[in-house]
Amino acid sequence: MAKNNVVDKIAAAVKPIIEAEGLELVDVEYVKEGGNWYLRIFIDKLGGVDLDDCQAVSEKIDTLLDELDPIPQAYFLEVSSPGLERPLKKPADFERFKGHLVNITTYAPINGTKSFTGKLMDYTPEGIQLEVKGNTILLPHQQVASSRLAVEF
């Protein structure tokens, strides 16, 4: 099974468990680092998650994954918050974080750059609207490789 299919299958399986705990599934990653495979599940809720949330979800997901056995090789399961620079993936993420500082990377240069940091102004069917250094720009959805919150210093 392809890596993306594994991630999609796992996300679909764990989402009801996470939502039953009053939490949101933010993202699922399945990556190889230093010779080891890691399945990372990022959860959140208003006010943030704590260690107890992560532990409760981890225990329930671990049991489910043992039953489903979607990954043939050994891996480490990690359940955590998405952190300060959480990814923005769903339209609801962009709506929730309007007015916040974000980092967006595009597949190809737009106006000579592939990396944009600015205030998230809007999320429309046409694209993501940012205010960058006093100018408003629209980044078409099909050009966006990744979007995350940015930390303001």
mmCIF file with all atom_site columns, C-alpha atoms in Angstrom:
data_model
loop_
_atom_site.group_PDB
_atom_site.id
_atom_site.type_symbol
_atom_site.label_atom_id
_atom_site.label_alt_id
_atom_site.label_comp_id
_atom_site.label_asym_id
_atom_site.label_entity_id
_atom_site.label_seq_id
_atom_site.pdbx_PDB_ins_code
_atom_site.Cartn_x
_atom_site.Cartn_y
_atom_site.Cartn_z
_atom_site.occupancy
_atom_site.B_iso_or_equiv
_atom_site.pdbx_formal_charge
_atom_site.auth_seq_id
_atom_site.auth_comp_id
_atom_site.auth_asym_id
_atom_site.auth_atom_id
_atom_site.pdbx_PDB_model_num
ATOM 1   C CA . MET A 1 1   ? 0.000   0.000  0.000  1.00 0.00 ? 1   MET A CA 1
ATOM 2   C CA . ALA A 1 2   ? 1.334   3.458  -0.931 1.00 0.00 ? 2   ALA A CA 1
ATOM 3   C CA . LYS A 1 3   ? 2.385   5.792  1.887  1.00 0.00 ? 3   LYS A CA 1
ATOM 4   C CA . ASN A 1 4   ? -0.405  8.313  1.148  1.00 0.00 ? 4   ASN A CA 1
ATOM 5   C CA . ASN A 1 5   ? -3.006  5.532  1.170  1.00 0.00 ? 5   ASN A CA 1
ATOM 6   C CA . VAL A 1 6   ? -1.717  4.349  4.556  1.00 0.00 ? 6   VAL A CA 1
ATOM 7   C CA . VAL A 1 7   ? -1.965  7.883  5.956  1.00 0.00 ? 7   VAL A CA 1
ATOM 8   C CA . ASP A 1 8   ? -5.500  8.335  4.567  1.00 0.00 ? 8   ASP A CA 1
ATOM 9   C CA . LYS A 1 9   ? -6.626  4.955  5.920  1.00 0.00 ? 9   LYS A CA 1
ATOM 10  C CA . ILE A 1 10  ? -5.182  5.674  9.364  1.00 0.00 ? 10  ILE A CA 1
ATOM 11  C CA . ALA A 1 11  ? -6.650  9.196  9.453  1.00 0.00 ? 11  ALA A CA 1
ATOM 12  C CA . ALA A 1 12  ? -10.113 7.837  8.635  1.00 0.00 ? 12  ALA A CA 1
ATOM 13  C CA . ALA A 1 13  ? -9.802  5.144  11.309 1.00 0.00 ? 13  ALA A CA 1
ATOM 14  C CA . VAL A 1 14  ? -8.522  7.359  14.141 1.00 0.00 ? 14  VAL A CA 1
ATOM 15  C CA . LYS A 1 15  ? -10.653 10.457 13.517 1.00 0.00 ? 15  LYS A CA 1
ATOM 16  C CA . PRO A 1 16  ? -13.772 9.100  15.328 1.00 0.00 ? 16  PRO A CA 1
ATOM 17  C CA . ILE A 1 17  ? -11.658 8.118  18.355 1.00 0.00 ? 17  ILE A CA 1
ATOM 18  C CA . ILE A 1 18  ? -10.082 11.564 18.517 1.00 0.00 ? 18  ILE A CA 1
ATOM 19  C CA . GLU A 1 19  ? -13.410 13.364 18.077 1.00 0.00 ? 19  GLU A CA 1
ATOM 20  C CA . ALA A 1 20  ? -15.002 11.192 20.795 1.00 0.00 ? 20  ALA A CA 1
ATOM 21  C CA . GLU A 1 21  ? -12.395 12.661 23.156 1.00 0.00 ? 21  GLU A CA 1
ATOM 22  C CA . GLY A 1 22  ? -13.535 16.194 22.214 1.00 0.00 ? 22  GLY A CA 1
ATOM 23  C CA . LEU A 1 23  ? -10.414 16.758 20.134 1.00 0.00 ? 23  LEU A CA 1
ATOM 24  C CA . GLU A 1 24  ? -9.595  17.593 16.527 1.00 0.00 ? 24  GLU A CA 1
ATOM 25  C CA . LEU A 1 25  ? -7.403  15.538 14.204 1.00 0.00 ? 25  LEU A CA 1
ATOM 26  C CA . VAL A 1 26  ? -4.990  18.086 12.731 1.00 0.00 ? 26  VAL A CA 1
ATOM 27  C CA . ASP A 1 27  ? -2.653  15.896 10.702 1.00 0.00 ? 27  ASP A CA 1
ATOM 28  C CA . VAL A 1 28  ? -1.181  12.427 10.251 1.00 0.00 ? 28  VAL A CA 1
ATOM 29  C CA . GLU A 1 29  ? 2.413   11.876 9.130  1.00 0.00 ? 29  GLU A CA 1
ATOM 30  C CA . TYR A 1 30  ? 4.159   8.627  8.304  1.00 0.00 ? 30  TYR A CA 1
ATOM 31  C CA . VAL A 1 31  ? 7.870   9.275  7.842  1.00 0.00 ? 31  VAL A CA 1
ATOM 32  C CA . LYS A 1 32  ? 11.206  7.497  7.953  1.00 0.00 ? 32  LYS A CA 1
ATOM 33  C CA . GLU A 1 33  ? 13.900  9.220  9.993  1.00 0.00 ? 33  GLU A CA 1
ATOM 34  C CA . GLY A 1 34  ? 17.302  7.792  10.842 1.00 0.00 ? 34  GLY A CA 1
ATOM 35  C CA . GLY A 1 35  ? 16.330  4.297  9.751  1.00 0.00 ? 35  GLY A CA 1
ATOM 36  C CA . ASN A 1 36  ? 13.133  4.210  11.844 1.00 0.00 ? 36  ASN A CA 1
ATOM 37  C CA . TRP A 1 37  ? 9.520   4.707  10.775 1.00 0.00 ? 37  TRP A CA 1
ATOM 38  C CA . TYR A 1 38  ? 7.311   7.128  12.738 1.00 0.00 ? 38  TYR A CA 1
ATOM 39  C CA . LEU A 1 39  ? 3.545   7.469  12.685 1.00 0.00 ? 39  LEU A CA 1
ATOM 40  C CA . ARG A 1 40  ? 2.774   10.934 14.035 1.00 0.00 ? 40  ARG A CA 1
ATOM 41  C CA . ILE A 1 41  ? -0.749  11.960 14.870 1.00 0.00 ? 41  ILE A CA 1
ATOM 42  C CA . PHE A 1 42  ? -1.329  15.610 15.699 1.00 0.00 ? 42  PHE A CA 1
ATOM 43  C CA . ILE A 1 43  ? -4.351  16.570 17.798 1.00 0.00 ? 43  ILE A CA 1
ATOM 44  C CA . ASP A 1 44  ? -5.706  19.854 19.107 1.00 0.00 ? 44  ASP A CA 1
ATOM 45  C CA . LYS A 1 45  ? -8.608  21.538 20.870 1.00 0.00 ? 45  LYS A CA 1
ATOM 46  C CA . LEU A 1 46  ? -9.491  25.073 21.861 1.00 0.00 ? 46  LEU A CA 1
ATOM 47  C CA . GLY A 1 47  ? -7.125  26.000 24.646 1.00 0.00 ? 47  GLY A CA 1
ATOM 48  C CA . GLY A 1 48  ? -4.612  23.387 23.516 1.00 0.00 ? 48  GLY A CA 1
ATOM 49  C CA . VAL A 1 49  ? -3.983  19.763 24.401 1.00 0.00 ? 49  VAL A CA 1
ATOM 50  C CA . ASP A 1 50  ? -2.095  18.468 27.410 1.00 0.00 ? 50  ASP A CA 1
ATOM 51  C CA . LEU A 1 51  ? -0.146  15.311 28.175 1.00 0.00 ? 51  LEU A CA 1
ATOM 52  C CA . ASP A 1 52  ? -3.268  13.530 29.476 1.00 0.00 ? 52  ASP A CA 1
ATOM 53  C CA . ASP A 1 53  ? -5.070  14.164 26.165 1.00 0.00 ? 53  ASP A CA 1
ATOM 54  C CA . CYS A 1 54  ? -2.131  12.795 24.188 1.00 0.00 ? 54  CYS A CA 1
ATOM 55  C CA . GLN A 1 55  ? -1.789  9.744  26.419 1.00 0.00 ? 55  GLN A CA 1
ATOM 56  C CA . ALA A 1 56  ? -5.508  8.878  26.296 1.00 0.00 ? 56  ALA A CA 1
ATOM 57  C CA . VAL A 1 57  ? -5.616  9.169  22.513 1.00 0.00 ? 57  VAL A CA 1
ATOM 58  C CA . SER A 1 58  ? -2.342  7.280  22.093 1.00 0.00 ? 58  SER A CA 1
ATOM 59  C CA . GLU A 1 59  ? -3.587  4.311  24.125 1.00 0.00 ? 59  GLU A CA 1
ATOM 60  C CA . LYS A 1 60  ? -6.866  4.081  22.194 1.00 0.00 ? 60  LYS A CA 1
ATOM 61  C CA . ILE A 1 61  ? -5.211  4.512  18.805 1.00 0.00 ? 61  ILE A CA 1
ATOM 62  C CA . ASP A 1 62  ? -2.502  1.975  19.639 1.00 0.00 ? 62  ASP A CA 1
ATOM 63  C CA . THR A 1 63  ? -5.161  -0.657 20.358 1.00 0.00 ? 63  THR A CA 1
ATOM 64  C CA . LEU A 1 64  ? -7.006  0.149  17.125 1.00 0.00 ? 64  LEU A CA 1
ATOM 65  C CA . LEU A 1 65  ? -3.840  0.048  15.023 1.00 0.00 ? 65  LEU A CA 1
ATOM 66  C CA . ASP A 1 66  ? -2.901  -3.321 16.523 1.00 0.00 ? 66  ASP A CA 1
ATOM 67  C CA . GLU A 1 67  ? -6.268  -4.647 15.288 1.00 0.00 ? 67  GLU A CA 1
ATOM 68  C CA . LEU A 1 68  ? -6.156  -2.998 11.847 1.00 0.00 ? 68  LEU A CA 1
ATOM 69  C CA . ASP A 1 69  ? -2.436  -3.611 11.277 1.00 0.00 ? 69  ASP A CA 1
ATOM 70  C CA . PRO A 1 70  ? -2.233  -1.071 8.395  1.00 0.00 ? 70  PRO A CA 1
ATOM 71  C CA . ILE A 1 71  ? 1.573   -0.808 8.449  1.00 0.00 ? 71  ILE A CA 1
ATOM 72  C CA . PRO A 1 72  ? 3.659   -3.909 7.703  1.00 0.00 ? 72  PRO A CA 1
ATOM 73  C CA . GLN A 1 73  ? 6.950   -2.716 9.232  1.00 0.00 ? 73  GLN A CA 1
ATOM 74  C CA . ALA A 1 74  ? 7.757   -1.699 12.799 1.00 0.00 ? 74  ALA A CA 1
ATOM 75  C CA . TYR A 1 75  ? 7.122   1.963  13.654 1.00 0.00 ? 75  TYR A CA 1
ATOM 76  C CA . PHE A 1 76  ? 6.950   4.351  16.582 1.00 0.00 ? 76  PHE A CA 1
ATOM 77  C CA . LEU A 1 77  ? 3.563   5.936  17.355 1.00 0.00 ? 77  LEU A CA 1
ATOM 78  C CA . GLU A 1 78  ? 3.704   9.568  18.481 1.00 0.00 ? 78  GLU A CA 1
ATOM 79  C CA . VAL A 1 79  ? 0.632   11.589 19.463 1.00 0.00 ? 79  VAL A CA 1
ATOM 80  C CA . SER A 1 80  ? 1.163   15.288 20.138 1.00 0.00 ? 80  SER A CA 1
ATOM 81  C CA . SER A 1 81  ? -0.105  18.805 19.654 1.00 0.00 ? 81  SER A CA 1
ATOM 82  C CA . PRO A 1 82  ? 0.676   20.398 16.295 1.00 0.00 ? 82  PRO A CA 1
ATOM 83  C CA . GLY A 1 83  ? 2.844   22.983 18.047 1.00 0.00 ? 83  GLY A CA 1
ATOM 84  C CA . LEU A 1 84  ? 3.082   26.723 17.554 1.00 0.00 ? 84  LEU A CA 1
ATOM 85  C CA . GLU A 1 85  ? 3.722   26.367 13.828 1.00 0.00 ? 85  GLU A CA 1
ATOM 86  C CA . ARG A 1 86  ? 0.764   24.064 13.203 1.00 0.00 ? 86  ARG A CA 1
ATOM 87  C CA . PRO A 1 87  ? -0.040  23.157 9.613  1.00 0.00 ? 87  PRO A CA 1
ATOM 88  C CA . LEU A 1 88  ? -3.086  24.700 7.964  1.00 0.00 ? 88  LEU A CA 1
ATOM 89  C CA . LYS A 1 89  ? -4.708  22.097 5.727  1.00 0.00 ? 89  LYS A CA 1
ATOM 90  C CA . LYS A 1 90  ? -8.491  22.391 5.797  1.00 0.00 ? 90  LYS A CA 1
ATOM 91  C CA . PRO A 1 91  ? -10.618 25.421 4.882  1.00 0.00 ? 91  PRO A CA 1
ATOM 92  C CA . ALA A 1 92  ? -11.739 25.518 8.536  1.00 0.00 ? 92  ALA A CA 1
ATOM 93  C CA . ASP A 1 93  ? -8.090  25.925 9.610  1.00 0.00 ? 93  ASP A CA 1
ATOM 94  C CA . PHE A 1 94  ? -7.734  29.027 7.445  1.00 0.00 ? 94  PHE A CA 1
ATOM 95  C CA . GLU A 1 95  ? -11.031 30.467 8.704  1.00 0.00 ? 95  GLU A CA 1
ATOM 96  C CA . ARG A 1 96  ? -10.020 29.846 12.322 1.00 0.00 ? 96  ARG A CA 1
ATOM 97  C CA . PHE A 1 97  ? -6.656  31.569 11.937 1.00 0.00 ? 97  PHE A CA 1
ATOM 98  C CA . LYS A 1 98  ? -7.647  34.625 9.878  1.00 0.00 ? 98  LYS A CA 1
ATOM 99  C CA . GLY A 1 99  ? -5.623  37.604 11.054 1.00 0.00 ? 99  GLY A CA 1
ATOM 100 C CA . HIS A 1 100 ? -2.702  35.428 12.202 1.00 0.00 ? 100 HIS A CA 1
ATOM 101 C CA . LEU A 1 101 ? 0.801   35.394 10.766 1.00 0.00 ? 101 LEU A CA 1
ATOM 102 C CA . VAL A 1 102 ? 1.379   32.434 8.417  1.00 0.00 ? 102 VAL A CA 1
ATOM 103 C CA . ASN A 1 103 ? 4.170   30.929 6.312  1.00 0.00 ? 103 ASN A CA 1
ATOM 104 C CA . ILE A 1 104 ? 3.154   29.637 2.897  1.00 0.00 ? 104 ILE A CA 1
ATOM 105 C CA . THR A 1 105 ? 5.416   27.833 0.451  1.00 0.00 ? 105 THR A CA 1
ATOM 106 C CA . THR A 1 106 ? 4.469   27.438 -3.207 1.00 0.00 ? 106 THR A CA 1
ATOM 107 C CA . TYR A 1 107 ? 5.486   24.791 -5.728 1.00 0.00 ? 107 TYR A CA 1
ATOM 108 C CA . ALA A 1 108 ? 6.774   27.359 -8.202 1.00 0.00 ? 108 ALA A CA 1
ATOM 109 C CA . PRO A 1 109 ? 7.893   30.977 -7.760 1.00 0.00 ? 109 PRO A CA 1
ATOM 110 C CA . ILE A 1 110 ? 5.200   33.659 -7.717 1.00 0.00 ? 110 ILE A CA 1
ATOM 111 C CA . ASN A 1 111 ? 6.584   37.150 -8.259 1.00 0.00 ? 111 ASN A CA 1
ATOM 112 C CA . GLY A 1 112 ? 10.067  35.654 -7.937 1.00 0.00 ? 112 GLY A CA 1
ATOM 113 C CA . THR A 1 113 ? 9.629   33.835 -4.614 1.00 0.00 ? 113 THR A CA 1
ATOM 114 C CA . LYS A 1 114 ? 8.324   30.525 -3.304 1.00 0.00 ? 114 LYS A CA 1
ATOM 115 C CA . SER A 1 115 ? 8.119   31.505 0.378  1.00 0.00 ? 115 SER A CA 1
ATOM 116 C CA . PHE A 1 116 ? 5.598   33.983 1.772  1.00 0.00 ? 116 PHE A CA 1
ATOM 117 C CA . THR A 1 117 ? 5.147   35.198 5.339  1.00 0.00 ? 117 THR A CA 1
ATOM 118 C CA . GLY A 1 118 ? 2.229   37.473 6.015  1.00 0.00 ? 118 GLY A CA 1
ATOM 119 C CA . LYS A 1 119 ? -1.076  38.071 7.735  1.00 0.00 ? 119 LYS A CA 1
ATOM 120 C CA . LEU A 1 120 ? -3.803  35.637 6.659  1.00 0.00 ? 120 LEU A CA 1
ATOM 121 C CA . MET A 1 121 ? -6.582  37.838 5.318  1.00 0.00 ? 121 MET A CA 1
ATOM 122 C CA . ASP A 1 122 ? -8.971  35.411 3.617  1.00 0.00 ? 122 ASP A CA 1
ATOM 123 C CA . TYR A 1 123 ? -9.495  31.937 2.207  1.00 0.00 ? 123 TYR A CA 1
ATOM 124 C CA . THR A 1 124 ? -11.568 31.977 -0.968 1.00 0.00 ? 124 THR A CA 1
ATOM 125 C CA . PRO A 1 125 ? -12.358 29.506 -3.756 1.00 0.00 ? 125 PRO A CA 1
ATOM 126 C CA . GLU A 1 126 ? -9.646  31.269 -5.798 1.00 0.00 ? 126 GLU A CA 1
ATOM 127 C CA . GLY A 1 127 ? -6.878  31.042 -3.226 1.00 0.00 ? 127 GLY A CA 1
ATOM 128 C CA . ILE A 1 128 ? -5.324  32.246 0.001  1.00 0.00 ? 128 ILE A CA 1
ATOM 129 C CA . GLN A 1 129 ? -5.166  36.001 0.490  1.00 0.00 ? 129 GLN A CA 1
ATOM 130 C CA . LEU A 1 130 ? -2.195  37.345 2.457  1.00 0.00 ? 130 LEU A CA 1
ATOM 131 C CA . GLU A 1 131 ? -1.051  40.786 3.478  1.00 0.00 ? 131 GLU A CA 1
ATOM 132 C CA . VAL A 1 132 ? 2.713   40.889 2.959  1.00 0.00 ? 132 VAL A CA 1
ATOM 133 C CA . LYS A 1 133 ? 4.572   44.122 3.783  1.00 0.00 ? 133 LYS A CA 1
ATOM 134 C CA . GLY A 1 134 ? 1.443   46.216 3.231  1.00 0.00 ? 134 GLY A CA 1
ATOM 135 C CA . ASN A 1 135 ? 0.537   44.542 -0.079 1.00 0.00 ? 135 ASN A CA 1
ATOM 136 C CA . THR A 1 136 ? -2.296  42.067 -0.563 1.00 0.00 ? 136 THR A CA 1
ATOM 137 C CA . ILE A 1 137 ? -1.473  38.989 -2.628 1.00 0.00 ? 137 ILE A CA 1
ATOM 138 C CA . LEU A 1 138 ? -3.572  36.000 -3.691 1.00 0.00 ? 138 LEU A CA 1
ATOM 139 C CA . LEU A 1 139 ? -1.888  32.602 -3.792 1.00 0.00 ? 139 LEU A CA 1
ATOM 140 C CA . PRO A 1 140 ? -3.902  30.114 -5.903 1.00 0.00 ? 140 PRO A CA 1
ATOM 141 C CA . HIS A 1 141 ? -4.685  26.875 -4.035 1.00 0.00 ? 141 HIS A CA 1
ATOM 142 C CA . GLN A 1 142 ? -3.105  24.667 -6.710 1.00 0.00 ? 142 GLN A CA 1
ATOM 143 C CA . GLN A 1 143 ? 0.202   26.537 -6.246 1.00 0.00 ? 143 GLN A CA 1
ATOM 144 C CA . VAL A 1 144 ? 0.352   26.088 -2.447 1.00 0.00 ? 144 VAL A CA 1
ATOM 145 C CA . ALA A 1 145 ? 2.740   23.344 -1.290 1.00 0.00 ? 145 ALA A CA 1
ATOM 146 C CA . SER A 1 146 ? 2.439   23.972 2.462  1.00 0.00 ? 146 SER A CA 1
ATOM 147 C CA . SER A 1 147 ? 0.843   26.404 4.901  1.00 0.00 ? 147 SER A CA 1
ATOM 148 C CA . ARG A 1 148 ? 1.560   26.814 8.605  1.00 0.00 ? 148 ARG A CA 1
ATOM 149 C CA . LEU A 1 149 ? 1.174   29.303 11.381 1.00 0.00 ? 149 LEU A CA 1
ATOM 150 C CA . ALA A 1 150 ? 4.241   31.471 11.905 1.00 0.00 ? 150 ALA A CA 1
ATOM 151 C CA . VAL A 1 151 ? 5.667   32.448 15.264 1.00 0.00 ? 151 VAL A CA 1
ATOM 152 C CA . GLU A 1 152 ? 5.820   36.188 15.863 1.00 0.00 ? 152 GLU A CA 1
ATOM 153 C CA . PHE A 1 153 ? 8.861   37.488 17.720 1.00 0.00 ? 153 PHE A CA 1
#
